């Protein structure tokens, strides 16, 4: 049996990107696990915000909903959605984590429909708070497994803005300057976005994966950094905290 | 302000504050008792064709009894505000009560997965859809709560969410930056579940209030369900805790465990087993019809629904879960 699984690798990689003292708006699932792990390891002063109004909870376990009572358990404030979103809009929130059914080379996300909007093949939930967080937070991170269907330039619908059509398109559209996608963390690699074109670029491979595998599991052409790093595997300490304290029920990291 | 661009999403309600002002002027603000059954409240205040909004967020502090009653009384042709609407959306979609919807988040139940039946309904072509985001819908309610026709924000721009929304992009007269204007939404009727209310409708909520303070102020008619009625002296002993004042409220219904099977902060946790059952049974339309008959159409009120799904035994266990009280092993085993 492998020492750790891909979800554990993704969560650890994401957690390490959250520095101590940072502010992060998270949803449930892997993003919340990453924030909890960061808080229990290198970032005890991480400020966690939930869109429904939970501020700085001491999370006793993984919430099921971004509005359930765990999201403000022993928190400093239980407020409302406008307060949280406007805190982001005022520029106080460094990071957010998002996912989606589709992502394109500029980090635009679709969580609304597969197929035409008027006659959808699959109706998905919609934006929720994703468009808001990705517009307002300084750095958007995406945690998602990659395959050629999910990583596609034939995105059916842009729910949530990445760099739109690349270059300066995001600023020109009117979104707050200096914001945008920062990292994409997949089961195989970590990507950033190249400065001028704003195209997705592989910067680090998880142990055991090759750049050929990463390319073959992506529906568009990926840029590759000049110096390609190797992601550190989860440490014994990270794995122990993740398995025993963050997700003892194995809801996110799986029961494998 | 120059309009740079308009979203093509249909505007289902008038954002005109003067139309709303006329309504609110005529609304009865008398301090009178409004306690009634959920059945009566829905009969009197929820009509075919109304634009409806439901308080809470996800399966948290939702007025489940009102949602059931709307389905049971077979309301049709309603508009709906889908602001992270999960189990409430699932119930209302099961009854096919709405045919137009402002969507920020629907169909899904967050980490629990997608509702097969709500998906089928939204894919059937029976529902006209306008898109937005959670903050977009919160802001539309806030604009209405402020008595304004719109409020600005800095999101949506450049996306299909904007294209399918009723928002506009304008140039800011002060900074020359682009801004999105979100039109006010004044719902015809809303239902909100709270922890405590007095007979007049003064309400207390513990924990996050999400968008419910604005929703209460934006809505023309408001049905409150509460875990407990409290004496008005209790409300007046600590008025800082009143979040919704009585003059916004049309009906007060005492519904203990009224947020079940959702989570009610400081009261009871969500019944994940029952929510999972909904998702499973929805895969088969015939089995789902029988399930709805057993849980909504064939029951007389919310008490009966609770009793059919484990009653006090289960609710006691959910209460302990919420309060994180670890009781003896055998006590857990009973439920």
PDB file of N, CA and C in Angstrom, chain A residues 28 51-54 60-61 64-70 72-73 78-82 85-86 89 112 117 120-123 125-129 131-132 135-136 157-161 164 172-177, chain B residues 57 60 83 103-108 110-112 114 119 122-123 129 131-136 138-139 142 153-161 164 177-178 207-211 263 265-266 269 272 321-322 324:
ATOM      1  N   UNK A  28     -16.230  23.915   1.810  1.00  0.00           N
ATOM      2  CA  UNK A  28     -16.054  22.622   2.470  1.00  0.00           C
ATOM      3  C   UNK A  28     -15.152  21.736   1.618  1.00  0.00           C
ATOM      4  N   UNK A  51     -18.212  31.833   3.841  1.00  0.00           N
ATOM      5  CA  UNK A  51     -19.053  32.821   3.157  1.00  0.00           C
ATOM      6  C   UNK A  51     -20.395  33.079   3.836  1.00  0.00           C
ATOM      7  N   UNK A  52     -20.935  32.108   4.533  1.00  0.00           N
ATOM      8  CA  UNK A  52     -22.253  32.313   5.145  1.00  0.00           C
ATOM      9  C   UNK A  52     -22.163  33.163   6.410  1.00  0.00           C
ATOM     10  N   UNK A  53     -20.944  33.415   6.911  1.00  0.00           N
ATOM     11  CA  UNK A  53     -20.817  34.324   8.038  1.00  0.00           C
ATOM     12  C   UNK A  53     -19.910  33.878   9.170  1.00  0.00           C
ATOM     13  N   UNK A  54     -19.343  32.695   9.074  1.00  0.00           N
ATOM     14  CA  UNK A  54     -18.458  32.206  10.131  1.00  0.00           C
ATOM     15  C   UNK A  54     -17.083  32.856  10.049  1.00  0.00           C
ATOM     16  N   UNK A  60     -13.831  22.106  15.055  1.00  0.00           N
ATOM     17  CA  UNK A  60     -13.700  20.868  15.810  1.00  0.00           C
ATOM     18  C   UNK A  60     -13.601  19.666  14.872  1.00  0.00           C
ATOM     19  N   UNK A  61     -14.145  19.819  13.675  1.00  0.00           N
ATOM     20  CA  UNK A  61     -14.135  18.771  12.647  1.00  0.00           C
ATOM     21  C   UNK A  61     -14.511  19.435  11.332  1.00  0.00           C
ATOM     22  N   UNK A  64     -19.868  20.138   7.060  1.00  0.00           N
ATOM     23  CA  UNK A  64     -20.527  19.493   5.920  1.00  0.00           C
ATOM     24  C   UNK A  64     -21.014  20.563   4.951  1.00  0.00           C
ATOM     25  N   UNK A  65     -21.359  21.718   5.510  1.00  0.00           N
ATOM     26  CA  UNK A  65     -21.874  22.834   4.729  1.00  0.00           C
ATOM     27  C   UNK A  65     -21.078  24.078   5.111  1.00  0.00           C
ATOM     28  N   UNK A  66     -20.909  25.027   4.180  1.00  0.00           N
ATOM     29  CA  UNK A  66     -20.209  26.261   4.531  1.00  0.00           C
ATOM     30  C   UNK A  66     -21.053  27.153   5.448  1.00  0.00           C
ATOM     31  N   UNK A  67     -22.261  26.670   5.778  1.00  0.00           N
ATOM     32  CA  UNK A  67     -23.092  27.419   6.719  1.00  0.00           C
ATOM     33  C   UNK A  67     -23.457  26.609   7.952  1.00  0.00           C
ATOM     34  N   UNK A  68     -22.879  25.400   8.118  1.00  0.00           N
ATOM     35  CA  UNK A  68     -23.301  24.637   9.295  1.00  0.00           C
ATOM     36  C   UNK A  68     -22.638  25.192  10.562  1.00  0.00           C
ATOM     37  N   UNK A  69     -23.101  24.716  11.711  1.00  0.00           N
ATOM     38  CA  UNK A  69     -22.703  25.355  12.966  1.00  0.00           C
ATOM     39  C   UNK A  69     -21.210  25.206  13.253  1.00  0.00           C
ATOM     40  N   UNK A  70     -20.548  24.242  12.589  1.00  0.00           N
ATOM     41  CA  UNK A  70     -19.104  24.078  12.795  1.00  0.00           C
ATOM     42  C   UNK A  70     -18.328  25.265  12.228  1.00  0.00           C
ATOM     43  N   UNK A  72     -18.722  28.307  12.619  1.00  0.00           N
ATOM     44  CA  UNK A  72     -18.514  29.415  13.571  1.00  0.00           C
ATOM     45  C   UNK A  72     -18.352  28.893  14.994  1.00  0.00           C
ATOM     46  N   UNK A  73     -18.003  27.604  15.115  1.00  0.00           N
ATOM     47  CA  UNK A  73     -17.779  26.990  16.422  1.00  0.00           C
ATOM     48  C   UNK A  73     -16.617  27.703  17.121  1.00  0.00           C
ATOM     49  N   UNK A  78     -20.084  35.589  14.431  1.00  0.00           N
ATOM     50  CA  UNK A  78     -21.028  34.907  13.552  1.00  0.00           C
ATOM     51  C   UNK A  78     -21.825  36.017  12.879  1.00  0.00           C
ATOM     52  N   UNK A  79     -21.598  36.219  11.594  1.00  0.00           N
ATOM     53  CA  UNK A  79     -22.184  37.370  10.919  1.00  0.00           C
ATOM     54  C   UNK A  79     -22.933  36.905   9.672  1.00  0.00           C
ATOM     55  N   UNK A  80     -22.927  37.707   8.618  1.00  0.00           N
ATOM     56  CA  UNK A  80     -23.693  37.363   7.431  1.00  0.00           C
ATOM     57  C   UNK A  80     -22.847  37.384   6.177  1.00  0.00           C
ATOM     58  N   UNK A  81     -23.494  37.060   5.072  1.00  0.00           N
ATOM     59  CA  UNK A  81     -22.763  36.942   3.823  1.00  0.00           C
ATOM     60  C   UNK A  81     -22.190  38.272   3.332  1.00  0.00           C
ATOM     61  N   UNK A  82     -22.955  39.355   3.440  1.00  0.00           N
ATOM     62  CA  UNK A  82     -22.433  40.640   2.955  1.00  0.00           C
ATOM     63  C   UNK A  82     -21.155  41.009   3.711  1.00  0.00           C
ATOM     64  N   UNK A  85     -18.275  38.835   2.259  1.00  0.00           N
ATOM     65  CA  UNK A  85     -17.939  39.180   0.874  1.00  0.00           C
ATOM     66  C   UNK A  85     -17.363  40.597   0.774  1.00  0.00           C
ATOM     67  N   UNK A  86     -17.872  41.490   1.601  1.00  0.00           N
ATOM     68  CA  UNK A  86     -17.375  42.875   1.561  1.00  0.00           C
ATOM     69  C   UNK A  86     -15.994  42.987   2.214  1.00  0.00           C
ATOM     70  N   UNK A  89     -14.035  42.152  -0.668  1.00  0.00           N
ATOM     71  CA  UNK A  89     -14.061  43.237  -1.652  1.00  0.00           C
ATOM     72  C   UNK A  89     -13.186  44.410  -1.205  1.00  0.00           C
ATOM     73  N   UNK A 112     -21.515  25.784 -13.700  1.00  0.00           N
ATOM     74  CA  UNK A 112     -22.926  26.133 -13.952  1.00  0.00           C
ATOM     75  C   UNK A 112     -23.649  25.126 -14.847  1.00  0.00           C
ATOM     76  N   UNK A 117     -26.544  26.846 -22.200  1.00  0.00           N
ATOM     77  CA  UNK A 117     -27.229  27.311 -20.996  1.00  0.00           C
ATOM     78  C   UNK A 117     -28.743  27.147 -21.096  1.00  0.00           C
ATOM     79  N   UNK A 120     -29.441  22.795 -21.023  1.00  0.00           N
ATOM     80  CA  UNK A 120     -28.242  22.149 -20.472  1.00  0.00           C
ATOM     81  C   UNK A 120     -28.313  20.629 -20.530  1.00  0.00           C
ATOM     82  N   UNK A 121     -27.160  20.050 -20.830  1.00  0.00           N
ATOM     83  CA  UNK A 121     -27.052  18.596 -20.736  1.00  0.00           C
ATOM     84  C   UNK A 121     -26.977  18.217 -19.259  1.00  0.00           C
ATOM     85  N   UNK A 122     -26.189  18.995 -18.530  1.00  0.00           N
ATOM     86  CA  UNK A 122     -26.114  18.811 -17.083  1.00  0.00           C
ATOM     87  C   UNK A 122     -26.238  20.172 -16.405  1.00  0.00           C
ATOM     88  N   UNK A 123     -27.213  20.294 -15.515  1.00  0.00           N
ATOM     89  CA  UNK A 123     -27.321  21.511 -14.721  1.00  0.00           C
ATOM     90  C   UNK A 123     -26.510  21.313 -13.438  1.00  0.00           C
ATOM     91  N   UNK A 125     -24.648  23.320  -9.891  1.00  0.00           N
ATOM     92  CA  UNK A 125     -25.198  24.281  -8.925  1.00  0.00           C
ATOM     93  C   UNK A 125     -25.133  25.752  -9.316  1.00  0.00           C
ATOM     94  N   UNK A 126     -24.097  26.180 -10.050  1.00  0.00           N
ATOM     95  CA  UNK A 126     -23.954  27.605 -10.342  1.00  0.00           C
ATOM     96  C   UNK A 126     -22.765  28.194  -9.595  1.00  0.00           C
ATOM     97  N   UNK A 127     -22.724  29.504  -9.515  1.00  0.00           N
ATOM     98  CA  UNK A 127     -21.565  30.176  -8.922  1.00  0.00           C
ATOM     99  C   UNK A 127     -21.433  29.927  -7.429  1.00  0.00           C
ATOM    100  N   UNK A 128     -22.571  29.922  -6.705  1.00  0.00           N
ATOM    101  CA  UNK A 128     -22.442  30.042  -5.262  1.00  0.00           C
ATOM    102  C   UNK A 128     -21.623  31.284  -4.983  1.00  0.00           C
ATOM    103  N   UNK A 129     -20.678  31.192  -4.063  1.00  0.00           N
ATOM    104  CA  UNK A 129     -19.831  32.348  -3.784  1.00  0.00           C
ATOM    105  C   UNK A 129     -18.565  32.393  -4.626  1.00  0.00           C
ATOM    106  N   UNK A 131     -17.755  33.095  -7.871  1.00  0.00           N
ATOM    107  CA  UNK A 131     -17.466  34.285  -8.677  1.00  0.00           C
ATOM    108  C   UNK A 131     -17.035  35.444  -7.777  1.00  0.00           C
ATOM    109  N   UNK A 132     -17.688  35.584  -6.646  1.00  0.00           N
ATOM    110  CA  UNK A 132     -17.382  36.676  -5.714  1.00  0.00           C
ATOM    111  C   UNK A 132     -15.972  36.531  -5.149  1.00  0.00           C
ATOM    112  N   UNK A 135     -13.314  37.109  -7.708  1.00  0.00           N
ATOM    113  CA  UNK A 135     -13.226  38.514  -8.102  1.00  0.00           C
ATOM    114  C   UNK A 135     -12.526  39.350  -7.045  1.00  0.00           C
ATOM    115  N   UNK A 136     -12.765  39.037  -5.761  1.00  0.00           N
ATOM    116  CA  UNK A 136     -12.366  39.930  -4.670  1.00  0.00           C
ATOM    117  C   UNK A 136     -11.074  39.533  -3.958  1.00  0.00           C
ATOM    118  N   UNK A 157     -19.031  27.375 -20.274  1.00  0.00           N
ATOM    119  CA  UNK A 157     -19.627  28.528 -19.614  1.00  0.00           C
ATOM    120  C   UNK A 157     -18.609  29.027 -18.592  1.00  0.00           C
ATOM    121  N   UNK A 158     -18.350  30.312 -18.565  1.00  0.00           N
ATOM    122  CA  UNK A 158     -17.445  30.838 -17.535  1.00  0.00           C
ATOM    123  C   UNK A 158     -18.271  31.347 -16.364  1.00  0.00           C
ATOM    124  N   UNK A 159     -18.289  30.535 -15.298  1.00  0.00           N
ATOM    125  CA  UNK A 159     -19.003  30.921 -14.084  1.00  0.00           C
ATOM    126  C   UNK A 159     -18.191  31.942 -13.308  1.00  0.00           C
ATOM    127  N   UNK A 160     -16.886  31.650 -13.219  1.00  0.00           N
ATOM    128  CA  UNK A 160     -16.006  32.332 -12.284  1.00  0.00           C
ATOM    129  C   UNK A 160     -14.759  32.792 -13.035  1.00  0.00           C
ATOM    130  N   UNK A 161     -14.369  34.061 -12.856  1.00  0.00           N
ATOM    131  CA  UNK A 161     -13.277  34.565 -13.681  1.00  0.00           C
ATOM    132  C   UNK A 161     -11.908  34.092 -13.239  1.00  0.00           C
ATOM    133  N   UNK A 164      -9.608  35.363 -17.768  1.00  0.00           N
ATOM    134  CA  UNK A 164     -10.523  35.585 -18.894  1.00  0.00           C
ATOM    135  C   UNK A 164      -9.851  35.171 -20.212  1.00  0.00           C
ATOM    136  N   UNK A 172      -8.935  44.777 -17.726  1.00  0.00           N
ATOM    137  CA  UNK A 172      -9.777  45.541 -18.661  1.00  0.00           C
ATOM    138  C   UNK A 172     -11.259  45.285 -18.429  1.00  0.00           C
ATOM    139  N   UNK A 173     -11.590  44.079 -18.007  1.00  0.00           N
ATOM    140  CA  UNK A 173     -13.002  43.762 -17.744  1.00  0.00           C
ATOM    141  C   UNK A 173     -13.530  44.585 -16.571  1.00  0.00           C
ATOM    142  N   UNK A 174     -12.627  45.027 -15.685  1.00  0.00           N
ATOM    143  CA  UNK A 174     -13.064  45.859 -14.571  1.00  0.00           C
ATOM    144  C   UNK A 174     -12.916  45.213 -13.209  1.00  0.00           C
ATOM    145  N   UNK A 175     -12.390  43.998 -13.170  1.00  0.00           N
ATOM    146  CA  UNK A 175     -12.218  43.331 -11.868  1.00  0.00           C
ATOM    147  C   UNK A 175     -11.077  44.009 -11.104  1.00  0.00           C
ATOM    148  N   UNK A 176     -11.071  43.929  -9.776  1.00  0.00           N
ATOM    149  CA  UNK A 176     -10.056  44.636  -8.992  1.00  0.00           C
ATOM    150  C   UNK A 176      -8.633  44.271  -9.441  1.00  0.00           C
ATOM    151  N   UNK A 177      -7.793  45.261  -9.700  1.00  0.00           N
ATOM    152  CA  UNK A 177      -6.428  44.995 -10.172  1.00  0.00           C
ATOM    153  C   UNK A 177      -5.619  44.192  -9.156  1.00  0.00           C
TER     154      UNK A 177
ATOM    155  N   UNK B  57     -29.269  28.979   4.822  1.00  0.00           N
ATOM    156  CA  UNK B  57     -28.203  28.790   3.842  1.00  0.00           C
ATOM    157  C   UNK B  57     -27.881  27.310   3.807  1.00  0.00           C
ATOM    158  N   UNK B  60     -29.243  24.687   6.483  1.00  0.00           N
ATOM    159  CA  UNK B  60     -28.989  25.280   7.794  1.00  0.00           C
ATOM    160  C   UNK B  60     -30.045  26.332   8.099  1.00  0.00           C
ATOM    161  N   UNK B  83     -30.582  31.246  -3.492  1.00  0.00           N
ATOM    162  CA  UNK B  83     -29.400  31.787  -2.804  1.00  0.00           C
ATOM    163  C   UNK B  83     -28.874  30.692  -1.876  1.00  0.00           C
ATOM    164  N   UNK B 103     -30.682  32.122  -9.959  1.00  0.00           N
ATOM    165  CA  UNK B 103     -29.791  31.080  -9.455  1.00  0.00           C
ATOM    166  C   UNK B 103     -28.454  31.659  -8.998  1.00  0.00           C
ATOM    167  N   UNK B 104     -28.109  31.387  -7.742  1.00  0.00           N
ATOM    168  CA  UNK B 104     -26.712  31.556  -7.330  1.00  0.00           C
ATOM    169  C   UNK B 104     -26.153  30.167  -7.038  1.00  0.00           C
ATOM    170  N   UNK B 105     -26.918  29.390  -6.269  1.00  0.00           N
ATOM    171  CA  UNK B 105     -26.526  28.004  -6.008  1.00  0.00           C
ATOM    172  C   UNK B 105     -27.799  27.201  -5.781  1.00  0.00           C
ATOM    173  N   UNK B 106     -28.056  26.249  -6.658  1.00  0.00           N
ATOM    174  CA  UNK B 106     -29.223  25.367  -6.541  1.00  0.00           C
ATOM    175  C   UNK B 106     -28.794  23.949  -6.929  1.00  0.00           C
ATOM    176  N   UNK B 107     -29.723  23.013  -6.855  1.00  0.00           N
ATOM    177  CA  UNK B 107     -29.530  21.635  -7.333  1.00  0.00           C
ATOM    178  C   UNK B 107     -28.580  20.816  -6.444  1.00  0.00           C
ATOM    179  N   UNK B 108     -27.498  21.430  -5.986  1.00  0.00           N
ATOM    180  CA  UNK B 108     -26.539  20.697  -5.161  1.00  0.00           C
ATOM    181  C   UNK B 108     -26.907  20.749  -3.686  1.00  0.00           C
ATOM    182  N   UNK B 110     -24.177  20.839  -1.481  1.00  0.00           N
ATOM    183  CA  UNK B 110     -22.785  21.022  -1.071  1.00  0.00           C
ATOM    184  C   UNK B 110     -22.066  19.673  -1.085  1.00  0.00           C
ATOM    185  N   UNK B 111     -21.337  19.355  -0.005  1.00  0.00           N
ATOM    186  CA  UNK B 111     -20.492  18.158  -0.006  1.00  0.00           C
ATOM    187  C   UNK B 111     -21.285  16.853  -0.168  1.00  0.00           C
ATOM    188  N   UNK B 112     -22.615  16.941  -0.034  1.00  0.00           N
ATOM    189  CA  UNK B 112     -23.413  15.707  -0.086  1.00  0.00           C
ATOM    190  C   UNK B 112     -23.693  15.220  -1.510  1.00  0.00           C
ATOM    191  N   UNK B 114     -25.302  16.098  -5.733  1.00  0.00           N
ATOM    192  CA  UNK B 114     -26.366  16.789  -6.464  1.00  0.00           C
ATOM    193  C   UNK B 114     -27.688  16.053  -6.289  1.00  0.00           C
ATOM    194  N   UNK B 119     -32.135  18.345 -10.436  1.00  0.00           N
ATOM    195  CA  UNK B 119     -31.413  18.434 -11.718  1.00  0.00           C
ATOM    196  C   UNK B 119     -32.362  18.176 -12.874  1.00  0.00           C
ATOM    197  N   UNK B 122     -34.589  21.154 -13.390  1.00  0.00           N
ATOM    198  CA  UNK B 122     -33.893  22.312 -13.977  1.00  0.00           C
ATOM    199  C   UNK B 122     -33.475  22.047 -15.431  1.00  0.00           C
ATOM    200  N   UNK B 123     -33.334  20.776 -15.795  1.00  0.00           N
ATOM    201  CA  UNK B 123     -32.953  20.430 -17.174  1.00  0.00           C
ATOM    202  C   UNK B 123     -34.189  20.201 -18.052  1.00  0.00           C
ATOM    203  N   UNK B 129     -34.346  30.591 -16.211  1.00  0.00           N
ATOM    204  CA  UNK B 129     -33.238  30.773 -15.282  1.00  0.00           C
ATOM    205  C   UNK B 129     -32.480  32.065 -15.550  1.00  0.00           C
ATOM    206  N   UNK B 131     -28.984  33.926 -13.984  1.00  0.00           N
ATOM    207  CA  UNK B 131     -27.849  33.559 -13.124  1.00  0.00           C
ATOM    208  C   UNK B 131     -27.387  34.743 -12.279  1.00  0.00           C
ATOM    209  N   UNK B 132     -26.708  34.411 -11.187  1.00  0.00           N
ATOM    210  CA  UNK B 132     -26.042  35.405 -10.375  1.00  0.00           C
ATOM    211  C   UNK B 132     -25.048  34.685  -9.473  1.00  0.00           C
ATOM    212  N   UNK B 133     -24.528  35.382  -8.478  1.00  0.00           N
ATOM    213  CA  UNK B 133     -23.644  34.742  -7.496  1.00  0.00           C
ATOM    214  C   UNK B 133     -24.293  34.916  -6.127  1.00  0.00           C
ATOM    215  N   UNK B 134     -23.744  34.246  -5.133  1.00  0.00           N
ATOM    216  CA  UNK B 134     -24.316  34.388  -3.785  1.00  0.00           C
ATOM    217  C   UNK B 134     -24.299  35.839  -3.316  1.00  0.00           C
ATOM    218  N   UNK B 135     -23.150  36.497  -3.489  1.00  0.00           N
ATOM    219  CA  UNK B 135     -23.098  37.896  -3.057  1.00  0.00           C
ATOM    220  C   UNK B 135     -24.030  38.745  -3.915  1.00  0.00           C
ATOM    221  N   UNK B 136     -24.112  38.421  -5.208  1.00  0.00           N
ATOM    222  CA  UNK B 136     -25.013  39.160  -6.091  1.00  0.00           C
ATOM    223  C   UNK B 136     -26.442  39.142  -5.558  1.00  0.00           C
ATOM    224  N   UNK B 138     -27.347  38.390  -2.438  1.00  0.00           N
ATOM    225  CA  UNK B 138     -27.349  39.072  -1.131  1.00  0.00           C
ATOM    226  C   UNK B 138     -27.447  40.581  -1.321  1.00  0.00           C
ATOM    227  N   UNK B 139     -26.705  41.072  -2.309  1.00  0.00           N
ATOM    228  CA  UNK B 139     -26.670  42.519  -2.552  1.00  0.00           C
ATOM    229  C   UNK B 139     -27.997  43.010  -3.132  1.00  0.00           C
ATOM    230  N   UNK B 142     -30.071  43.377  -0.231  1.00  0.00           N
ATOM    231  CA  UNK B 142     -29.621  44.526   0.566  1.00  0.00           C
ATOM    232  C   UNK B 142     -30.107  45.839  -0.064  1.00  0.00           C
ATOM    233  N   UNK B 153     -21.198  46.628  -7.188  1.00  0.00           N
ATOM    234  CA  UNK B 153     -20.192  45.674  -6.704  1.00  0.00           C
ATOM    235  C   UNK B 153     -19.139  45.490  -7.792  1.00  0.00           C
ATOM    236  N   UNK B 154     -18.057  44.785  -7.437  1.00  0.00           N
ATOM    237  CA  UNK B 154     -16.936  44.633  -8.368  1.00  0.00           C
ATOM    238  C   UNK B 154     -16.701  43.167  -8.721  1.00  0.00           C
ATOM    239  N   UNK B 155     -17.760  42.473  -9.019  1.00  0.00           N
ATOM    240  CA  UNK B 155     -17.634  41.060  -9.385  1.00  0.00           C
ATOM    241  C   UNK B 155     -18.307  40.819 -10.746  1.00  0.00           C
ATOM    242  N   UNK B 156     -18.454  39.585 -11.121  1.00  0.00           N
ATOM    243  CA  UNK B 156     -19.158  39.118 -12.341  1.00  0.00           C
ATOM    244  C   UNK B 156     -18.542  39.548 -13.675  1.00  0.00           C
ATOM    245  N   UNK B 157     -17.816  40.666 -13.697  1.00  0.00           N
ATOM    246  CA  UNK B 157     -17.385  41.240 -14.982  1.00  0.00           C
ATOM    247  C   UNK B 157     -16.499  40.271 -15.763  1.00  0.00           C
ATOM    248  N   UNK B 158     -16.799  40.154 -17.059  1.00  0.00           N
ATOM    249  CA  UNK B 158     -16.018  39.287 -17.933  1.00  0.00           C
ATOM    250  C   UNK B 158     -16.500  37.854 -18.004  1.00  0.00           C
ATOM    251  N   UNK B 159     -17.528  37.512 -17.234  1.00  0.00           N
ATOM    252  CA  UNK B 159     -17.956  36.103 -17.177  1.00  0.00           C
ATOM    253  C   UNK B 159     -19.344  35.897 -17.794  1.00  0.00           C
ATOM    254  N   UNK B 160     -19.664  34.620 -18.058  1.00  0.00           N
ATOM    255  CA  UNK B 160     -21.015  34.283 -18.514  1.00  0.00           C
ATOM    256  C   UNK B 160     -22.038  34.496 -17.404  1.00  0.00           C
ATOM    257  N   UNK B 161     -21.579  34.424 -16.159  1.00  0.00           N
ATOM    258  CA  UNK B 161     -22.496  34.702 -15.041  1.00  0.00           C
ATOM    259  C   UNK B 161     -23.059  36.112 -15.199  1.00  0.00           C
ATOM    260  N   UNK B 164     -25.657  36.237 -18.234  1.00  0.00           N
ATOM    261  CA  UNK B 164     -26.978  35.635 -17.959  1.00  0.00           C
ATOM    262  C   UNK B 164     -27.626  36.247 -16.720  1.00  0.00           C
ATOM    263  N   UNK B 177     -13.825  53.804 -12.785  1.00  0.00           N
ATOM    264  CA  UNK B 177     -13.705  52.339 -12.864  1.00  0.00           C
ATOM    265  C   UNK B 177     -15.038  51.742 -13.274  1.00  0.00           C
ATOM    266  N   UNK B 178     -14.967  50.498 -13.772  1.00  0.00           N
ATOM    267  CA  UNK B 178     -16.215  49.801 -14.095  1.00  0.00           C
ATOM    268  C   UNK B 178     -16.813  49.207 -12.832  1.00  0.00           C
ATOM    269  N   UNK B 207     -26.097  32.704  16.137  1.00  0.00           N
ATOM    270  CA  UNK B 207     -25.157  32.268  15.099  1.00  0.00           C
ATOM    271  C   UNK B 207     -25.276  33.110  13.848  1.00  0.00           C
ATOM    272  N   UNK B 208     -24.761  32.582  12.750  1.00  0.00           N
ATOM    273  CA  UNK B 208     -24.725  33.360  11.504  1.00  0.00           C
ATOM    274  C   UNK B 208     -26.141  33.712  11.049  1.00  0.00           C
ATOM    275  N   UNK B 209     -26.278  34.934  10.515  1.00  0.00           N
ATOM    276  CA  UNK B 209     -27.605  35.318  10.011  1.00  0.00           C
ATOM    277  C   UNK B 209     -27.648  35.365   8.486  1.00  0.00           C
ATOM    278  N   UNK B 210     -26.514  35.107   7.837  1.00  0.00           N
ATOM    279  CA  UNK B 210     -26.426  34.936   6.388  1.00  0.00           C
ATOM    280  C   UNK B 210     -26.976  36.182   5.694  1.00  0.00           C
ATOM    281  N   UNK B 211     -28.089  36.051   4.951  1.00  0.00           N
ATOM    282  CA  UNK B 211     -28.672  37.239   4.314  1.00  0.00           C
ATOM    283  C   UNK B 211     -30.068  37.522   4.858  1.00  0.00           C
ATOM    284  N   UNK B 263     -29.379  21.641   9.809  1.00  0.00           N
ATOM    285  CA  UNK B 263     -28.706  21.971  11.059  1.00  0.00           C
ATOM    286  C   UNK B 263     -29.296  23.267  11.624  1.00  0.00           C
ATOM    287  N   UNK B 265     -28.158  25.844  14.521  1.00  0.00           N
ATOM    288  CA  UNK B 265     -27.042  26.110  15.425  1.00  0.00           C
ATOM    289  C   UNK B 265     -27.503  26.154  16.877  1.00  0.00           C
ATOM    290  N   UNK B 266     -26.757  25.543  17.752  1.00  0.00           N
ATOM    291  CA  UNK B 266     -27.004  25.481  19.195  1.00  0.00           C
ATOM    292  C   UNK B 266     -28.249  24.655  19.557  1.00  0.00           C
ATOM    293  N   UNK B 269     -28.088  19.106  15.151  1.00  0.00           N
ATOM    294  CA  UNK B 269     -27.287  18.984  13.939  1.00  0.00           C
ATOM    295  C   UNK B 269     -28.156  18.402  12.824  1.00  0.00           C
ATOM    296  N   UNK B 272     -27.985  13.627   8.578  1.00  0.00           N
ATOM    297  CA  UNK B 272     -27.316  13.252   7.323  1.00  0.00           C
ATOM    298  C   UNK B 272     -27.910  11.983   6.721  1.00  0.00           C
ATOM    299  N   UNK B 321     -25.509  15.727  19.245  1.00  0.00           N
ATOM    300  CA  UNK B 321     -24.445  15.918  18.245  1.00  0.00           C
ATOM    301  C   UNK B 321     -24.102  17.392  18.116  1.00  0.00           C
ATOM    302  N   UNK B 322     -25.143  18.218  18.011  1.00  0.00           N
ATOM    303  CA  UNK B 322     -24.919  19.651  17.841  1.00  0.00           C
ATOM    304  C   UNK B 322     -24.202  20.239  19.053  1.00  0.00           C
ATOM    305  N   UNK B 324     -22.347  18.656  21.031  1.00  0.00           N
ATOM    306  CA  UNK B 324     -21.112  17.894  21.261  1.00  0.00           C
ATOM    307  C   UNK B 324     -21.092  17.297  22.655  1.00  0.00           C
TER     308      UNK B 324
END
